[in-house]
Amino acid sequence: MADTPATLPTFSLFVYIQDAFSQLHSFLAQQKFLYKTKLLRNKIQTGWNNNAHIHQFALLRHTSVSLHKHQNIRFGVKMIGSGKPGKLKEKKGNPFAEEKCRDKYIDELSSTHALIYNKYPMVPFHVLIITKEFESQMAPITAADFHASLKVMGSMDYFIFFNGGPNAGASQKHKHLQAILSSSFPGDLPLNLLVKESKLKGEIQNDIQYTRVEAFKFAHVLCKFRDIIAGLSEENIKSRSKQLESVYSECLKRLGNSKLTLAYNVILTREWMLSLIHISEPTRPLYISYAVFCLKKKKKKK
């Protein structure tokens, strides 16, 4: 039966109301996420200032980050002494076990992850995203790991990095991702400046660009995407986490490291993910690792 003039406006009004409720639901979900990230930010800042042990060690390491340039690549260099105060000496066993994290604990991020302070911070507000139950640092990064990471990135201007195994720089076997404030570097994160200045070319799959940085003369994959934090909410964080997991898996595949047989590093910012093979692998021709935040010389074989 053909629509009558009376039914058309009624249908249009129904669609309008349905759309309005959908927008309201999305708005409320985003506001809920923003509220939770604000609470998390307050916990990070308050806990840092009140944690005497962490603060004491951070003060001992307190030196400014200076910028240097080598072969058109900027480095944020921070000189850190190797000495550790006696009271902060690491004990044997798993340092991320619940009973050992109480003085460093910040907040629960999910049913599977928690946020703690790095016991030996490189810069102020250096935090760790850890799995509650033991998982190996050799295991791949999962959607659950990215889900927890996005919450931390949403709370402050954090970027995330992951060291895949001991040869890649991980000092603990318990799975953990590290978060450092971009504002720890003068102006901007040096790698971020390089990505912005580079003329990137590469294929685009599902709005994700897979490319390389010409200045990097080692095996790596750079993935560019829209701001992953913009518009983040309780409603879409799960899908974005799965998207990051898919991007990460594709990077490993392109590096020929899907089975994680090679030491590797991952850096995640709001707009890109960089995956690279670590300097410890024989495929790396250079003597300086661009993945770490201090210069690390490759040991020569005797």
Short mmCIF file of C-alpha atoms in Angstrom, two decimals:
data_model
loop_
_atom_site.label_atom_id
_atom_site.label_comp_id
_atom_site.label_asym_id
_atom_site.label_seq_id
_atom_site.Cartn_x
_atom_site.Cartn_y
_atom_site.Cartn_z
CA MET A 1 0.00 0.00 0.00
CA ALA A 2 1.36 3.42 -0.91
CA ASP A 3 2.39 5.71 1.91
CA THR A 4 -0.11 8.42 2.70
CA PRO A 5 0.93 11.98 3.51
CA ALA A 6 0.13 11.21 7.17
CA THR A 7 2.50 8.21 7.48
CA LEU A 8 5.58 9.85 5.94
CA PRO A 9 6.06 12.50 8.64
CA THR A 10 5.47 9.87 11.34
CA PHE A 11 8.18 7.62 9.91
CA SER A 12 10.61 10.55 9.54
CA LEU A 13 9.97 11.56 13.16
CA PHE A 14 10.67 7.98 14.32
CA VAL A 15 14.00 7.92 12.41
CA TYR A 16 14.91 11.33 13.85
CA ILE A 17 14.19 10.23 17.42
CA GLN A 18 16.10 6.96 16.92
CA ASP A 19 19.11 8.88 15.55
CA ALA A 20 18.93 11.36 18.44
CA PHE A 21 18.96 8.54 21.01
CA SER A 22 21.91 6.90 19.23
CA GLN A 23 23.89 10.15 19.34
CA LEU A 24 22.99 10.67 23.00
CA HIS A 25 24.13 7.13 23.83
CA SER A 26 27.48 7.70 22.08
CA PHE A 27 27.92 11.06 23.80
CA LEU A 28 27.25 9.58 27.24
CA ALA A 29 29.64 6.67 26.55
CA GLN A 30 32.38 9.15 25.61
CA GLN A 31 31.72 11.31 28.68
CA LYS A 32 31.90 8.22 30.88
CA PHE A 33 35.28 7.32 29.37
CA LEU A 34 36.57 10.89 29.83
CA TYR A 35 35.45 10.87 33.46
CA LYS A 36 37.26 7.59 34.14
CA THR A 37 40.45 8.76 32.44
CA LYS A 38 40.33 11.96 34.50
CA LEU A 39 40.14 9.88 37.68
CA LEU A 40 43.06 7.76 36.44
CA ARG A 41 45.11 10.89 35.72
CA ASN A 42 44.49 12.18 39.25
CA LYS A 43 45.56 8.83 40.72
CA ILE A 44 48.77 8.81 38.66
CA GLN A 45 49.72 12.36 39.64
CA THR A 46 48.71 12.12 43.30
CA GLY A 47 50.30 8.73 43.83
CA TRP A 48 53.55 9.87 42.22
CA ASN A 49 53.89 12.84 44.54
CA ASN A 50 53.06 10.76 47.61
CA ASN A 51 55.24 7.73 46.84
CA ALA A 52 58.46 8.44 48.72
CA HIS A 53 60.46 5.49 47.36
CA ILE A 54 59.65 6.15 43.70
CA HIS A 55 60.10 9.87 44.12
CA GLN A 56 63.47 9.39 45.83
CA PHE A 57 64.83 7.33 42.96
CA ALA A 58 63.38 9.67 40.36
CA LEU A 59 65.18 12.59 41.98
CA LEU A 60 68.48 10.70 41.80
CA ARG A 61 67.87 10.22 38.09
CA HIS A 62 66.56 13.74 37.53
CA THR A 63 68.43 15.19 34.56
CA SER A 64 66.97 17.08 31.65
CA VAL A 65 66.48 15.46 28.26
CA SER A 66 68.68 17.05 25.58
CA LEU A 67 68.03 16.80 21.86
CA HIS A 68 70.75 15.68 19.45
CA LYS A 69 70.72 15.06 15.72
CA HIS A 70 72.57 12.32 13.84
CA GLN A 71 72.09 11.62 10.13
CA ASN A 72 68.88 13.70 10.15
CA ILE A 73 67.47 11.67 13.05
CA ARG A 74 66.73 13.44 16.32
CA PHE A 75 67.49 11.77 19.64
CA GLY A 76 66.18 12.67 23.07
CA VAL A 77 69.19 11.84 25.25
CA LYS A 78 68.98 11.48 29.03
CA MET A 79 72.08 10.60 31.03
CA ILE A 80 71.23 8.14 33.81
CA GLY A 81 73.59 6.90 36.49
CA SER A 82 73.85 3.15 36.95
CA GLY A 83 73.87 3.28 40.75
CA LYS A 84 70.75 2.21 42.62
CA PRO A 85 69.96 3.20 46.21
CA GLY A 86 70.11 0.31 48.66
CA LYS A 87 66.49 0.62 49.77
CA LEU A 88 65.31 0.08 46.21
CA LYS A 89 67.42 -3.01 45.55
CA GLU A 90 65.47 -5.55 43.49
CA LYS A 91 64.54 -8.78 45.24
CA LYS A 92 64.53 -12.19 43.60
CA GLY A 93 61.29 -13.53 42.17
CA ASN A 94 58.54 -11.90 40.14
CA PRO A 95 58.56 -8.14 40.95
CA PHE A 96 55.07 -7.77 39.46
CA ALA A 97 53.47 -10.29 41.80
CA GLU A 98 50.53 -8.72 43.65
CA GLU A 99 52.19 -8.80 47.08
CA LYS A 100 55.24 -6.95 45.70
CA CYS A 101 53.30 -4.26 43.83
CA ARG A 102 51.29 -2.74 46.67
CA ASP A 103 53.63 0.23 47.14
CA LYS A 104 53.71 0.86 43.36
CA TYR A 105 50.05 0.11 42.59
CA ILE A 106 48.03 2.87 40.87
CA ASP A 107 44.77 1.40 39.62
CA GLU A 108 43.02 -1.53 38.01
CA LEU A 109 42.69 -1.02 34.25
CA SER A 110 40.56 -4.08 33.55
CA SER A 111 39.86 -7.56 34.84
CA THR A 112 43.18 -8.65 33.33
CA HIS A 113 45.48 -5.61 33.69
CA ALA A 114 46.71 -3.15 36.29
CA LEU A 115 48.77 0.03 36.26
CA ILE A 116 51.83 0.45 38.51
CA TYR A 117 54.74 2.88 38.78
CA ASN A 118 58.05 1.86 37.30
CA LYS A 119 60.27 1.18 40.30
CA TYR A 120 63.23 2.70 38.49
CA PRO A 121 61.66 5.50 36.42
CA MET A 122 63.58 7.09 33.57
CA VAL A 123 61.40 10.21 33.70
CA PRO A 124 58.60 11.47 35.99
CA PHE A 125 55.31 9.53 35.74
CA HIS A 126 56.97 6.54 34.06
CA VAL A 127 54.39 3.75 34.52
CA LEU A 128 53.96 0.08 33.62
CA ILE A 129 50.91 -1.70 32.26
CA ILE A 130 51.07 -5.24 33.60
CA THR A 131 48.97 -8.38 33.36
CA LYS A 132 47.49 -9.39 36.71
CA GLU A 133 48.21 -13.05 36.11
CA PHE A 134 51.63 -14.08 34.89
CA GLU A 135 52.07 -13.93 31.13
CA SER A 136 55.41 -14.21 29.38
CA GLN A 137 57.09 -11.13 27.93
CA MET A 138 57.78 -13.35 24.93
CA ALA A 139 54.02 -13.64 24.24
CA PRO A 140 52.43 -11.42 21.56
CA ILE A 141 50.60 -8.19 22.41
CA THR A 142 46.86 -8.87 22.57
CA ALA A 143 43.70 -6.80 22.19
CA ALA A 144 43.42 -6.87 26.00
CA ASP A 145 46.91 -5.31 26.26
CA PHE A 146 45.95 -2.57 23.80
CA HIS A 147 42.63 -2.05 25.64
CA ALA A 148 44.54 -1.28 28.86
CA SER A 149 47.07 0.85 26.95
CA LEU A 150 44.38 3.03 25.38
CA LYS A 151 42.99 3.84 28.82
CA VAL A 152 46.42 5.02 29.95
CA MET A 153 46.99 7.01 26.75
CA GLY A 154 43.61 8.65 27.23
CA SER A 155 44.47 9.81 30.75
CA MET A 156 47.61 11.82 29.85
CA ASP A 157 49.81 12.37 26.78
CA TYR A 158 51.44 8.96 27.09
CA PHE A 159 53.01 6.89 24.34
CA ILE A 160 53.53 3.16 24.81
CA PHE A 161 56.51 0.95 24.09
CA PHE A 162 57.02 -2.78 24.34
CA ASN A 163 60.26 -4.77 24.37
CA GLY A 164 59.71 -8.24 22.94
CA GLY A 165 61.90 -10.44 25.11
CA PRO A 166 65.16 -9.98 27.08
CA ASN A 167 67.29 -9.40 23.96
CA ALA A 168 65.02 -6.49 23.06
CA GLY A 169 65.57 -4.75 26.40
CA ALA A 170 62.98 -6.35 28.68
CA SER A 171 64.42 -6.87 32.16
CA GLN A 172 61.44 -8.84 33.53
CA LYS A 173 59.79 -12.04 32.31
CA HIS A 174 56.32 -10.92 33.43
CA LYS A 175 54.47 -9.27 30.55
CA HIS A 176 54.49 -5.49 30.75
CA LEU A 177 54.18 -2.47 28.47
CA GLN A 178 55.76 0.84 29.43
CA ALA A 179 54.25 4.31 29.20
CA ILE A 180 56.19 7.59 29.11
CA LEU A 181 54.83 11.11 28.71
CA SER A 182 55.56 12.73 25.35
CA SER A 183 56.05 15.98 27.26
CA SER A 184 59.18 14.43 28.82
CA PHE A 185 60.94 15.52 25.63
CA PRO A 186 61.50 19.19 24.70
CA GLY A 187 58.96 20.21 22.09
CA ASP A 188 57.78 16.77 20.99
CA LEU A 189 58.77 13.12 20.89
CA PRO A 190 61.76 13.05 18.46
CA LEU A 191 60.35 10.08 16.53
CA ASN A 192 57.06 11.93 16.16
CA LEU A 193 58.84 14.89 14.60
CA LEU A 194 60.63 12.57 12.18
CA VAL A 195 57.38 10.88 11.13
CA LYS A 196 55.70 14.25 10.57
CA GLU A 197 58.60 15.54 8.46
CA SER A 198 59.07 12.39 6.35
CA LYS A 199 57.43 12.00 2.95
CA LEU A 200 55.75 8.68 3.57
CA LYS A 201 54.62 6.43 0.75
CA GLY A 202 52.92 3.09 1.16
CA GLU A 203 49.79 1.08 0.63
CA ILE A 204 46.61 1.84 2.56
CA GLN A 205 44.42 -0.95 3.97
CA ASN A 206 41.23 -0.07 5.88
CA ASP A 207 42.44 3.52 6.47
CA ILE A 208 45.79 2.22 7.78
CA GLN A 209 48.94 3.20 5.89
CA TYR A 210 51.80 0.68 6.01
CA THR A 211 55.04 2.41 5.14
CA ARG A 212 58.72 2.96 6.00
CA VAL A 213 60.85 5.92 7.13
CA GLU A 214 63.70 6.43 4.67
CA ALA A 215 66.06 7.61 7.42
CA PHE A 216 65.80 4.23 9.18
CA LYS A 217 68.30 1.83 7.61
CA PHE A 218 66.99 -1.23 9.40
CA ALA A 219 64.02 -3.59 9.22
CA HIS A 220 60.89 -1.78 10.38
CA VAL A 221 57.25 -1.10 9.55
CA LEU A 222 55.48 2.18 10.31
CA CYS A 223 51.69 2.17 10.44
CA LYS A 224 49.86 5.49 10.30
CA PHE A 225 46.23 5.86 11.29
CA ARG A 226 43.74 8.44 12.50
CA ASP A 227 44.08 9.65 16.07
CA ILE A 228 43.27 6.49 18.01
CA ILE A 229 42.32 8.43 21.15
CA ALA A 230 40.03 11.02 19.53
CA GLY A 231 36.40 10.19 20.24
CA LEU A 232 37.38 7.16 22.33
CA SER A 233 34.59 5.91 24.57
CA GLU A 234 33.39 2.96 26.61
CA GLU A 235 31.44 1.99 23.51
CA ASN A 236 34.25 1.81 20.91
CA ILE A 237 37.40 1.08 22.91
CA LYS A 238 36.99 -2.67 22.38
CA SER A 239 36.82 -2.37 18.59
CA ARG A 240 39.80 0.01 18.49
CA SER A 241 41.80 -2.42 20.64
CA LYS A 242 41.08 -5.21 18.18
CA GLN A 243 42.04 -2.89 15.33
CA LEU A 244 45.42 -2.22 16.97
CA GLU A 245 45.93 -5.95 17.51
CA SER A 246 45.29 -6.52 13.80
CA VAL A 247 47.74 -3.74 12.83
CA TYR A 248 50.38 -5.17 15.18
CA SER A 249 49.97 -8.67 13.69
CA GLU A 250 50.30 -7.28 10.18
CA CYS A 251 53.50 -5.47 11.17
CA LEU A 252 55.00 -8.68 12.53
CA LYS A 253 54.03 -10.48 9.33
CA ARG A 254 55.71 -7.82 7.18
CA LEU A 255 58.84 -8.04 9.33
CA GLY A 256 58.92 -11.82 8.90
CA ASN A 257 58.49 -12.20 12.65
CA SER A 258 55.00 -13.66 13.03
CA LYS A 259 56.35 -16.48 15.21
CA LEU A 260 58.30 -13.99 17.38
CA THR A 261 61.62 -15.70 16.79
CA LEU A 262 63.41 -12.34 16.52
CA ALA A 263 63.84 -9.73 19.27
CA TYR A 264 61.70 -6.72 18.42
CA ASN A 265 60.29 -3.45 19.76
CA VAL A 266 56.96 -1.70 19.31
CA ILE A 267 56.19 1.98 19.90
CA LEU A 268 52.58 3.21 19.90
CA THR A 269 51.46 6.85 19.76
CA ARG A 270 48.05 8.34 19.08
CA GLU A 271 48.64 8.39 15.31
CA TRP A 272 51.17 5.68 14.48
CA MET A 273 52.73 2.38 15.47
CA LEU A 274 56.37 1.55 14.78
CA SER A 275 57.56 -2.07 14.82
CA LEU A 276 61.21 -2.92 14.32
CA ILE A 277 63.77 -5.67 14.70
CA HIS A 278 66.06 -5.02 17.66
CA ILE A 279 69.76 -4.24 17.30
CA SER A 280 70.68 -7.56 18.94
CA GLU A 281 69.62 -9.43 15.79
CA PRO A 282 72.27 -10.00 13.09
CA THR A 283 69.93 -8.48 10.48
CA ARG A 284 70.48 -5.06 12.07
CA PRO A 285 73.40 -3.28 10.34
CA LEU A 286 73.68 -0.25 12.60
CA TYR A 287 75.38 0.08 15.97
CA ILE A 288 72.80 2.39 17.50
CA SER A 289 69.28 1.29 18.38
CA TYR A 290 66.60 3.88 17.62
CA ALA A 291 64.05 2.00 19.68
CA VAL A 292 65.40 2.72 23.13
CA PHE A 293 65.51 6.02 24.95
CA CYS A 294 69.18 5.96 25.81
CA LEU A 295 72.03 5.23 23.43
CA LYS A 296 72.97 1.58 23.62
CA LYS A 297 76.10 0.31 21.92
CA LYS A 298 76.09 -3.12 20.38
CA LYS A 299 78.63 -5.38 22.10
CA LYS A 300 81.40 -6.57 19.85
CA LYS A 301 82.20 -10.24 19.80
CA LYS A 302 85.67 -11.02 21.10
#
